[in-house]
Coordinates of C-alpha atoms and ligand atoms in Angstrom, one line a residue:
X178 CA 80.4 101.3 122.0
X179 CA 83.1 102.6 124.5
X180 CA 86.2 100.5 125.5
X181 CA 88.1 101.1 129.0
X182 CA 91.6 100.0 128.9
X183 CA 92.3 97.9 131.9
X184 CA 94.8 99.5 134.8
X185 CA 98.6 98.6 134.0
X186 CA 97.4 98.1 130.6
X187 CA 100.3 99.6 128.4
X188 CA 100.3 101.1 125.0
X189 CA 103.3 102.4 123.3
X190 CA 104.9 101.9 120.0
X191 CA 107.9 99.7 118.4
X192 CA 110.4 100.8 115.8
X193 CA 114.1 99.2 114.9
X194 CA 117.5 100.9 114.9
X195 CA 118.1 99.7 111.0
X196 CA 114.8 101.5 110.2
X197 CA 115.0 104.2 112.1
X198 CA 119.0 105.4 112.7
X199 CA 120.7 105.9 109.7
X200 CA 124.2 105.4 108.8
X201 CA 126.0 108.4 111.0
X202 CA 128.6 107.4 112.8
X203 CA 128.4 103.7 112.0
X204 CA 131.9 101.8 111.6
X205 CA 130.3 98.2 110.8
X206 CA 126.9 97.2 108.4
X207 CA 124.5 94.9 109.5
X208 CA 122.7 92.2 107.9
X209 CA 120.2 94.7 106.6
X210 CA 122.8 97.3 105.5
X211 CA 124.1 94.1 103.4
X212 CA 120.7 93.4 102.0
X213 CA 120.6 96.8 101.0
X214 CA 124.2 97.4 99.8
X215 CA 123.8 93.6 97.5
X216 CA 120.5 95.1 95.8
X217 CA 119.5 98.7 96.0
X218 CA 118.0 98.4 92.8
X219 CA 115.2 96.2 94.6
X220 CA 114.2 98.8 97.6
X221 CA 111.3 100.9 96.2
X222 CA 112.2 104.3 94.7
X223 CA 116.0 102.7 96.1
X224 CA 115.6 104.5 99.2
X225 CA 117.1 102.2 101.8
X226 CA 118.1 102.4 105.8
X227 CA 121.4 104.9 104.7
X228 CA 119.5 108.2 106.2
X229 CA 116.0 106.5 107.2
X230 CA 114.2 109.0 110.0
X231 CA 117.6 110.4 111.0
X232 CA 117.1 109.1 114.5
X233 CA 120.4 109.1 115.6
X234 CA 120.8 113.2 115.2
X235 CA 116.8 113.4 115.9
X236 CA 116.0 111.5 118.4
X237 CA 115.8 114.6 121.1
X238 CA 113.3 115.8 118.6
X239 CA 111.5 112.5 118.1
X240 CA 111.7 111.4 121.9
X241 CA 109.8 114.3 122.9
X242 CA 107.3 113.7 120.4
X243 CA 106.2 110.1 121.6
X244 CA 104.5 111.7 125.1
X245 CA 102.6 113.9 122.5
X246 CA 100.9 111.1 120.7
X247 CA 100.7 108.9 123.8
X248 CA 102.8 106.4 124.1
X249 CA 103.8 105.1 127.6
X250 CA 106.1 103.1 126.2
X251 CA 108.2 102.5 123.0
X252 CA 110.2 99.6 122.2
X253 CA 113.2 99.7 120.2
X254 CA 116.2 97.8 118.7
X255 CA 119.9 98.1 119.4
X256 CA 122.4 97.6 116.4
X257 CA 125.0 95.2 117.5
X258 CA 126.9 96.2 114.8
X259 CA 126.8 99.8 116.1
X260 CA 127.2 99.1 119.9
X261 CA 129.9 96.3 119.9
X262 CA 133.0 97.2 118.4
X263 CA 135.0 94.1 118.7
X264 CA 132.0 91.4 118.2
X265 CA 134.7 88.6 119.7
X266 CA 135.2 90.1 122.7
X267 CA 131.9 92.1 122.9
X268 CA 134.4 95.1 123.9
X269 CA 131.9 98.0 123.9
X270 CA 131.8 100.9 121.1
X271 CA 131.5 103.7 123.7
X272 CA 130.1 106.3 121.1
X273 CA 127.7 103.3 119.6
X274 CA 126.7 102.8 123.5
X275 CA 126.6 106.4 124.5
X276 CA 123.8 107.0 121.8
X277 CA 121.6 104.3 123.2
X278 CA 122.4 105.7 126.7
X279 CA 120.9 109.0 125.2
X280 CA 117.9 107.3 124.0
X281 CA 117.0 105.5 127.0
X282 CA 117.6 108.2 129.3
X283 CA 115.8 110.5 127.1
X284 CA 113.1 108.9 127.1
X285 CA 112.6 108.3 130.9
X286 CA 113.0 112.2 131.4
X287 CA 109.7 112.0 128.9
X288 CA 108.1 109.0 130.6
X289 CA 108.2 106.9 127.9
X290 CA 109.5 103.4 128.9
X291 CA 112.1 102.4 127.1
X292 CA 112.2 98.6 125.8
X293 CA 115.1 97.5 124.4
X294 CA 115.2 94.6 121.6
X295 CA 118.4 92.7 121.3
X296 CA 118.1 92.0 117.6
X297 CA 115.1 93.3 114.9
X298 CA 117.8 91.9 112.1
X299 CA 120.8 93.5 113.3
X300 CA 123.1 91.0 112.9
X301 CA 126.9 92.1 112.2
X302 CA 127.7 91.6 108.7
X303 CA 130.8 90.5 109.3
X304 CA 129.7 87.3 111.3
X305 CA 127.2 86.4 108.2
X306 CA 130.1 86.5 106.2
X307 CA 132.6 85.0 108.5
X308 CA 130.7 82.2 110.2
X309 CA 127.6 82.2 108.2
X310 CA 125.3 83.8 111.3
X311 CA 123.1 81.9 113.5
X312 CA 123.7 78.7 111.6
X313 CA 127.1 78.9 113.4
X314 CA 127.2 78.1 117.2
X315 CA 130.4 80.5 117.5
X316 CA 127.9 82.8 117.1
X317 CA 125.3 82.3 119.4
X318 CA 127.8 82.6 121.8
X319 CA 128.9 85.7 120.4
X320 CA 125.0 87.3 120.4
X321 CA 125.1 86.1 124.3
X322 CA 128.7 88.2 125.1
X323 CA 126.7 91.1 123.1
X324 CA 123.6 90.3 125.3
X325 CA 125.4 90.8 128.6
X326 CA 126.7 94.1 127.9
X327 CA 123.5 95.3 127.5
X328 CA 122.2 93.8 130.6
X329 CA 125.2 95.4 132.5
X330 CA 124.4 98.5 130.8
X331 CA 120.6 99.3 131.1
X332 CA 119.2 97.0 133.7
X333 CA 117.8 98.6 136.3
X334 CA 117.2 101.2 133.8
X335 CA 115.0 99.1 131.0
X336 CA 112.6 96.7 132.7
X337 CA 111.7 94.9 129.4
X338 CA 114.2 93.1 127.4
X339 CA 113.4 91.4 124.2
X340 CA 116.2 89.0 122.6
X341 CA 114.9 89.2 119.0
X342 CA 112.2 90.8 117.1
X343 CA 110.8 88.2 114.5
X344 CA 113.4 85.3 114.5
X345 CA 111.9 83.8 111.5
X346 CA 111.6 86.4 109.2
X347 CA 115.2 86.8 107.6
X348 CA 116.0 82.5 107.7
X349 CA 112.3 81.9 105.8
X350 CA 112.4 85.2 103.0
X351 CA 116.5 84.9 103.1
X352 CA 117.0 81.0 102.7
X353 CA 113.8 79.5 101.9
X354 CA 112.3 81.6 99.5
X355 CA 115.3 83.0 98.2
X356 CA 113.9 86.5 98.0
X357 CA 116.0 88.8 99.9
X358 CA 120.1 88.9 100.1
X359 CA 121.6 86.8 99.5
X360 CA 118.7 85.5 97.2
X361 CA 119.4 81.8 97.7
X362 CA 117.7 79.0 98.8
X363 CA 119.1 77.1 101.5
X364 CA 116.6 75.0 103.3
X365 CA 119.2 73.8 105.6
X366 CA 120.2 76.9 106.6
X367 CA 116.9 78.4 107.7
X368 CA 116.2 76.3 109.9
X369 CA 119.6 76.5 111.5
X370 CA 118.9 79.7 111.9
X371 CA 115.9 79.5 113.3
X372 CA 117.0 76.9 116.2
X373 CA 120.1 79.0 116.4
X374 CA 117.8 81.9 117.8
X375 CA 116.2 79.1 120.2
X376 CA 119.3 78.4 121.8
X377 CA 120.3 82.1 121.6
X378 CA 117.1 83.4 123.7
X379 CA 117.8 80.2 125.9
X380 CA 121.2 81.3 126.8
X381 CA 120.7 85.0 127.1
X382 CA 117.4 84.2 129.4
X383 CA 119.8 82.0 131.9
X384 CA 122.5 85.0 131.7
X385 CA 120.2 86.9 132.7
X386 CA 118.5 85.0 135.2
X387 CA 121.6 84.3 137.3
X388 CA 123.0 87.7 136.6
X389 CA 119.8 88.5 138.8
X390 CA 119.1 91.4 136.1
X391 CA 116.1 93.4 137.2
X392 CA 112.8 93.4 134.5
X393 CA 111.7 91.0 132.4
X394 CA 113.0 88.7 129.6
X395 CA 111.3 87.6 126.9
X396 CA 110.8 87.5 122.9
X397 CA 108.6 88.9 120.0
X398 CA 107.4 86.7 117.6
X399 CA 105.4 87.0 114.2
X400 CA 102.8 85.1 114.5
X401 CA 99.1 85.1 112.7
X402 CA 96.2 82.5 113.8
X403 CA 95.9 80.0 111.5
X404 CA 92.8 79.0 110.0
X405 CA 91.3 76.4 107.5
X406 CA 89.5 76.6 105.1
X407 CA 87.1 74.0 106.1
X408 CA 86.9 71.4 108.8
X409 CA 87.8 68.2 106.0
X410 CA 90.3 66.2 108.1
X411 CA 92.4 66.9 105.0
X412 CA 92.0 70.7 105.6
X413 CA 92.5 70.3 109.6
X414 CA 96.1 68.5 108.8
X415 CA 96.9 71.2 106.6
X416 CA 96.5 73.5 109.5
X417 CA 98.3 71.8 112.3
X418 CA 101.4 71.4 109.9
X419 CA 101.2 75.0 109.4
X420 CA 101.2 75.7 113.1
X421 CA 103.9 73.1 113.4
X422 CA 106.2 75.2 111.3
X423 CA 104.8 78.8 111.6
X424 CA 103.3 79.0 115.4
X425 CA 105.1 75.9 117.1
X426 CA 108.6 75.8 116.0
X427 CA 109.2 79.0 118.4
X428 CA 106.3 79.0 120.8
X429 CA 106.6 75.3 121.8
X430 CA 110.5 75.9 122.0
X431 CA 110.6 78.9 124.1
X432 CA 107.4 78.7 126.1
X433 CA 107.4 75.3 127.0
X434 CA 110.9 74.5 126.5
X435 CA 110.8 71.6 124.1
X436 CA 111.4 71.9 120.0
X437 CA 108.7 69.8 118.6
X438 CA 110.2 66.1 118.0
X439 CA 107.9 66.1 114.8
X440 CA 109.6 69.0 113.7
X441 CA 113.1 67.3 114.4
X442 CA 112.3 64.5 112.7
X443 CA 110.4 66.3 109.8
X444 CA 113.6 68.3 109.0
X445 CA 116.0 65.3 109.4
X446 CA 114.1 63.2 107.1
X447 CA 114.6 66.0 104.5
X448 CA 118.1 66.8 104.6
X449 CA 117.4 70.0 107.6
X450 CA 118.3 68.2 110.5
X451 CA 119.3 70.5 113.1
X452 CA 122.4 70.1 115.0
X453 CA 121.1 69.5 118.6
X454 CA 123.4 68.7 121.6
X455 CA 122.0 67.1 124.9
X456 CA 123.5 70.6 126.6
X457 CA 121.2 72.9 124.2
X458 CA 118.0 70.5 124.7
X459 CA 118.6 70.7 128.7
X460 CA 119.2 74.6 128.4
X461 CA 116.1 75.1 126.4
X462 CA 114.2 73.2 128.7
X463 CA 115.4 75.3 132.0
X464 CA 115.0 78.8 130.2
X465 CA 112.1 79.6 128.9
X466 CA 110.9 83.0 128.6
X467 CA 109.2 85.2 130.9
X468 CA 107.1 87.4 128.6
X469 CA 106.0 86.9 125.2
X470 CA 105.6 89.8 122.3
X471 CA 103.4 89.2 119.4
X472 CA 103.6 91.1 116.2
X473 CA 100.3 90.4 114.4
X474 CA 99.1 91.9 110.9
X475 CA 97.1 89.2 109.1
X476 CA 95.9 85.5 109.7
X477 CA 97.2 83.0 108.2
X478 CA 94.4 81.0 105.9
X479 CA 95.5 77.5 105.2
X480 CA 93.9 74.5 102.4
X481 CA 94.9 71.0 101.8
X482 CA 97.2 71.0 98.8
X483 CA 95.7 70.7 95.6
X484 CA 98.8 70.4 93.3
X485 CA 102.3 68.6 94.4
X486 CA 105.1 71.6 95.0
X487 CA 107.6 71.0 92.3
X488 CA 110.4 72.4 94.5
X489 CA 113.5 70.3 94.5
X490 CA 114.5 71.4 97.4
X491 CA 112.3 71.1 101.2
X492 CA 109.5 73.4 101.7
X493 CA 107.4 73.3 104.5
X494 CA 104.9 74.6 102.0
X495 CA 104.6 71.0 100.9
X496 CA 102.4 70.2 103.6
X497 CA 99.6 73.0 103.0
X498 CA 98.8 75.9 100.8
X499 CA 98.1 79.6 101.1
X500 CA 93.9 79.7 101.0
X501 CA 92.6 82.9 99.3
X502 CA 89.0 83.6 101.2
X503 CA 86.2 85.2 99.2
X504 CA 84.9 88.1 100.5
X505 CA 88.1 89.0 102.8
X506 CA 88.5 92.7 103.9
X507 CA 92.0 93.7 102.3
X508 CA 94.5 96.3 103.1
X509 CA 95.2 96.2 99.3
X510 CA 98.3 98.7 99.3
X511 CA 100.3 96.3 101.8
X512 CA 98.5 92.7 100.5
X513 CA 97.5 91.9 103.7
X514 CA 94.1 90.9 105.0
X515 CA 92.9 92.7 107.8
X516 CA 91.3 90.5 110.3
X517 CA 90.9 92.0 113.8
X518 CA 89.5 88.8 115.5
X519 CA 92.1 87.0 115.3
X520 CA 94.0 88.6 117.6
X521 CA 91.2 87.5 120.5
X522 CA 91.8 84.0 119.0
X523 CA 95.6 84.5 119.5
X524 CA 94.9 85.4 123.0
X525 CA 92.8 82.2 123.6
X526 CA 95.8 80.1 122.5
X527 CA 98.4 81.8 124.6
X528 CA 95.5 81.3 127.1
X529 CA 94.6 77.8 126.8
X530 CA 98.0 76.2 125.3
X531 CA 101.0 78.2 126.2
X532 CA 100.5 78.6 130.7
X533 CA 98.3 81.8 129.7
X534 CA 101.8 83.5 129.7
X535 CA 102.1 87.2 129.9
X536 CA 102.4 88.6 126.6
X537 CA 102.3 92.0 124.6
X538 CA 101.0 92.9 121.2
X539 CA 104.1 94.1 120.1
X540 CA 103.3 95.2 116.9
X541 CA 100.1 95.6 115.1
X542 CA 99.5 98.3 112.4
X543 CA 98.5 99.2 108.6
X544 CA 101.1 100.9 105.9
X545 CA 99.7 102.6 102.9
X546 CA 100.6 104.1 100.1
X547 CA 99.9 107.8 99.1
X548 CA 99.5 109.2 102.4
X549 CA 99.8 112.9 101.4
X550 CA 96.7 113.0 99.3
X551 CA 94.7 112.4 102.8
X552 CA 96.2 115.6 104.3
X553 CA 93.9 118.8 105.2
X554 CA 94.4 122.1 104.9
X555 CA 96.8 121.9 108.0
X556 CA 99.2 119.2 106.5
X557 CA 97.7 116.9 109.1
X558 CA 97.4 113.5 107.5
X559 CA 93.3 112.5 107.8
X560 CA 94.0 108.4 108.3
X561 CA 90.8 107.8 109.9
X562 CA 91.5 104.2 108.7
X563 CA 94.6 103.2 110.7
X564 CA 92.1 104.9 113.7
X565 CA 89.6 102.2 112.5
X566 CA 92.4 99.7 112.5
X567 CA 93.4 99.8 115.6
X568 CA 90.4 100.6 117.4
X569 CA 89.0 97.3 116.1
X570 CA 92.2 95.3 116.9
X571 CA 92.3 97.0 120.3
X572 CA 88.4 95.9 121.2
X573 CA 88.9 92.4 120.5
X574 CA 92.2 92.1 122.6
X575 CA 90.2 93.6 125.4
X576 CA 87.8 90.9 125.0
X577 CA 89.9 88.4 125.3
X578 CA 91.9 90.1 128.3
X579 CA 88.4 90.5 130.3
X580 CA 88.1 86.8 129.9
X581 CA 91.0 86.1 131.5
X582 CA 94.3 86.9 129.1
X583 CA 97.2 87.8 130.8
X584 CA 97.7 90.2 127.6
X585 CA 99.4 93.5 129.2
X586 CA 100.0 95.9 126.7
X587 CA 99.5 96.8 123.1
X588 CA 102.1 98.4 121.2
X589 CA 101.4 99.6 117.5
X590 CA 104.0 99.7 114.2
X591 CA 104.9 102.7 114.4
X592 CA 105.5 105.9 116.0
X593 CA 107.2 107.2 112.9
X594 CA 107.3 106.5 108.7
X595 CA 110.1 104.5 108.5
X596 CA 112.1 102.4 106.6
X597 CA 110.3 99.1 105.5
X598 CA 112.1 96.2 104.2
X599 CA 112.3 96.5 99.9
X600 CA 109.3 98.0 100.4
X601 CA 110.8 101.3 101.6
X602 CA 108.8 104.0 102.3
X603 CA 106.2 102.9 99.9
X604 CA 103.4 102.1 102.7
X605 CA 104.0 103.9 105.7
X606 CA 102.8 103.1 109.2
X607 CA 103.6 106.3 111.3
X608 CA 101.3 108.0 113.9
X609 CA 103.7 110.7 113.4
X610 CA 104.3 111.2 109.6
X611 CA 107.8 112.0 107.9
X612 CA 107.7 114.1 105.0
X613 CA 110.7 113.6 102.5
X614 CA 110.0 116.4 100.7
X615 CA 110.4 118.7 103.7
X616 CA 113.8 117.9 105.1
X617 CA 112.1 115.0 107.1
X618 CA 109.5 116.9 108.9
X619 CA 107.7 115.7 111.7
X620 CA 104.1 116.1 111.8
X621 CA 101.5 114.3 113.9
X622 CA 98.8 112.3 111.9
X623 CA 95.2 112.2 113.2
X624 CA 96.0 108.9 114.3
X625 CA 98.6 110.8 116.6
X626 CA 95.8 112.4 118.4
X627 CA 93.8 109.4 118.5
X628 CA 96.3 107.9 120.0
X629 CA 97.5 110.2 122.5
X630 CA 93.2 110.5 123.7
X631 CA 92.9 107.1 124.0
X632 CA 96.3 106.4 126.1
X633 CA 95.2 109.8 128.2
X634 CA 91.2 109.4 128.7
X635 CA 92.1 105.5 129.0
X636 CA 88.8 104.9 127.0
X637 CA 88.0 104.8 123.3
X638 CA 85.1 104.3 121.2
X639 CA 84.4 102.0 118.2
X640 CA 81.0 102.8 115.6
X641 CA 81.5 99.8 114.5
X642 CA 80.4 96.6 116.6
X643 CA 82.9 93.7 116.9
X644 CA 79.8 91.4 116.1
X645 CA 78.4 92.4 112.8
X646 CA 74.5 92.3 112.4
X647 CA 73.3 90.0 110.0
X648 CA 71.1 92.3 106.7
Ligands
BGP48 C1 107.3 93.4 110.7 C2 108.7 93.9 111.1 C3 108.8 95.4 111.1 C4 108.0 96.1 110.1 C5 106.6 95.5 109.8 C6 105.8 96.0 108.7 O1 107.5 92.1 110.2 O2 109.0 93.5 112.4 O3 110.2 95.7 111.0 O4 108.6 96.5 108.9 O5 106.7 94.1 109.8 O6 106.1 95.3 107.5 P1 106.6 96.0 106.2 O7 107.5 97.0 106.7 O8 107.2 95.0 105.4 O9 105.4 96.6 105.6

């Protein structure tokens, strides 16, 4: 069956400055470069960000790439550690800035729009260690001074900004589970965190606004459709407490403008209550987002508990547990279950519950392991897979856009191998692979020139129907 892509419809790419960059010319670490500097040990084959793809010396070389494999756009972080120098004053550090000035205007001689994210995890170390990060409303204010120099810098310039990539991620695996730096649990803290990135988008989306900044504003958030595994009310409840804390926490906040009281009063009756001032409620109310970015990998498959947690401390994982479906398709080398309908089932939320908002797949893509032993005879990596992947993602988005989702683009992780989290370069992502063992070289994957056909012709084709015949 062929698939048209709608007109306007954009697709493009993401990637982050920590994953990409490296370390050259970098006078401050960021939160990642401390997760990495606490634990090495704990990064796969202890490769970590310290060189990653090179980008800051290679990203001539890797801009003129991305019109090669498609992309009309490409989204990407800047390090606030690398472009602030004085995070107090937010005092520019010109040769930090100048390199993202590069970048951007690099890739509008290409025509590849650039997007720029605020934050994919690039907090300054230093105001972790100083003021314990977003926990701390000194810093919020700080991330805002940082925001504004970047409006100043590339408005007009960038149409799409993006205050943070993933808010959630480092305050749940940080401080709630305790597995990455600074590998402890602080329940508390997470969730400070998390409403400290609330009232950070809040305040950088009213800067903006009255700073009459030309594009749009908005943020990208991880989120997977939640199912149950049955329709027992039992079941049902583990679900909606599951959206409460995975799905509504953020979209509820920064769509409609209100932080779920059950969620207030949840995390107060447990020792989490969040610091909440009648100026920050008001704020949050007035500023909601314009555009919305989804990263989405896997669902989220959700049971009743069937065993009390024996935490000590507050877990939201009290309220439901992970269900493991028979019979689900797996990407075994990342642990993830591939699940492409779910993405036409996001849509229909965002639709039906959240003003049928504009939004963006921001991220959606498949890392494995091994990738050289799929390579022909030209060094071209055969991942007819990830083409498989997302082909099928791609064809139930459109669905869902034809029936009325105000879904405008879909941008995949990644353009290039890169640095994962702990994991490395153990499962790699890339349309465009990087080989280590060649000084870095670049070399377009079959996914590449999927890509690129699809973005070009507008159309692509899937063997495979979205509604499987019943045998
Ligand atoms: C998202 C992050 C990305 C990227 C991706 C793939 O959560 O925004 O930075 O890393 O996941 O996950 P991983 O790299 O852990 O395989």
């Amino acid at each position: 069956m062929k698939y048209q892509l709608p007109e306007g419809f954009i697709v493009g790419a993401s990637q982050a400055a920590w994953q990409t960059e490296g370390w050259t010319a970098k006078k401050h670490d960021n939160y990642v470069d401390y997760m990495y500097k606490q634990a090495p040990n704990r990064w796969f084959d202890g490769i970590g960000p310290t060189i990653a793809c090179d980008f800051y010396n290679r990203y001539k070389e890797d801009i003129a790439l991305m019109p090669q494999v498609g992309l009309q756009a490409n989204r990407f972080s800047i390090d606030w550690s690398r472009f602030i120098e004085d995070f107090e004053t937010a005092t520019v550090n010109e040769e930090g800035a100048q390199f993202y000035d590069n970048v951007v205007d690099e890739m509008l001689a290409k025509g590849v729009e650039p997007m720029i994210c605020l934050e994919h995890w690039e907090l300054p170390y230093e105001l972790y260690e100083k003021y314990g990060g977003y926990a701390s409303k000194h810093v919020i204010e700080l991330y805002v001074k940082y925001a504004e120099q970047v409006f100043k810098r590339y408005s007009g310039r960038v149409k799409h900004f993006w205050t943070f990539n993933e808010p959630g991620v480092i305050p749940e695996l940080c401080f709630l589970h305790g597995n990455w730096a600074p590998s402890f649990v602080e329940p508390k803290t997470a969730f400070a965190w998390n409403y400290g990135k609330v009232v950070a988008t809040a305040k950088a989306v009213k800067l903006f606004r009255e700073g009459n900044y030309e594009g749009k504003i908005g943020t990208i958030l991880n989120l997977g459709t939640v199912y149950a595994r049955s329709n027992h009310p039992r079941d049902l409840e583990a679900k909606r407490m599951a959206e409460l804390f995975n799905f509504r926490f953020y979209m509820d906040s920064l769509v409609h403008g209100i932080v779920p009281q059950e969620l207030i009063e949840i995390l107060a009756e447990n020792d989490c209550a969040l610091e909440i001032t009648a100026e920050e409620t008001a704020i949050i109310a007035e500023n909601t987002i314009e555009i919305l970015g989804i990263n989405y990998y896997q669902p989220g498959r959700v049971k009743a508990r069937e065993t009390q947690l024996a935490h000590t401390f507050f877990h939201p994982d009290q309220y439901f547990e992970h269900y493991d479906m028979q019979g689900k398709r797996m990407n075994p080398h990342r642990g993830w279950e591939i699940y492409p309908k779910a993405l036409y089932d996001l849509a229909k939320t965002v639709q039906e519950e959240y003003k049928n908002i504009e939004w963006m797949i921001m991220e959606n893509g498949m890392g494995v392991e091994g990738e050289e032993k799929y390579k022909n005879e030209d060094l071209q990596i055969q991942d007819d897979y990830r083409i498989e992947f997302f082909a099928e993602h791609l064809a139930w988005l459109l669905r869902a856009v034809e029936e009325g989702s105000n879904c405008s683009g879909y941008l995949v992780w990644n353009f290039m191998d890169n640095i994962s989290p702990y994991n490395a370069l153990k499962n790699r992502y890339g349309l465009v692979e990087m080989d280590l063992t060649q000084d870095r070289a670049r070399r377009i994957k079959k996914s590449g020139e999927w890509f690129y056909q699809m973005s070009t012709t507008r159309e692509f084709e899937l063997a495979t129907p979205l509604d499987p015949e019943l045998k």
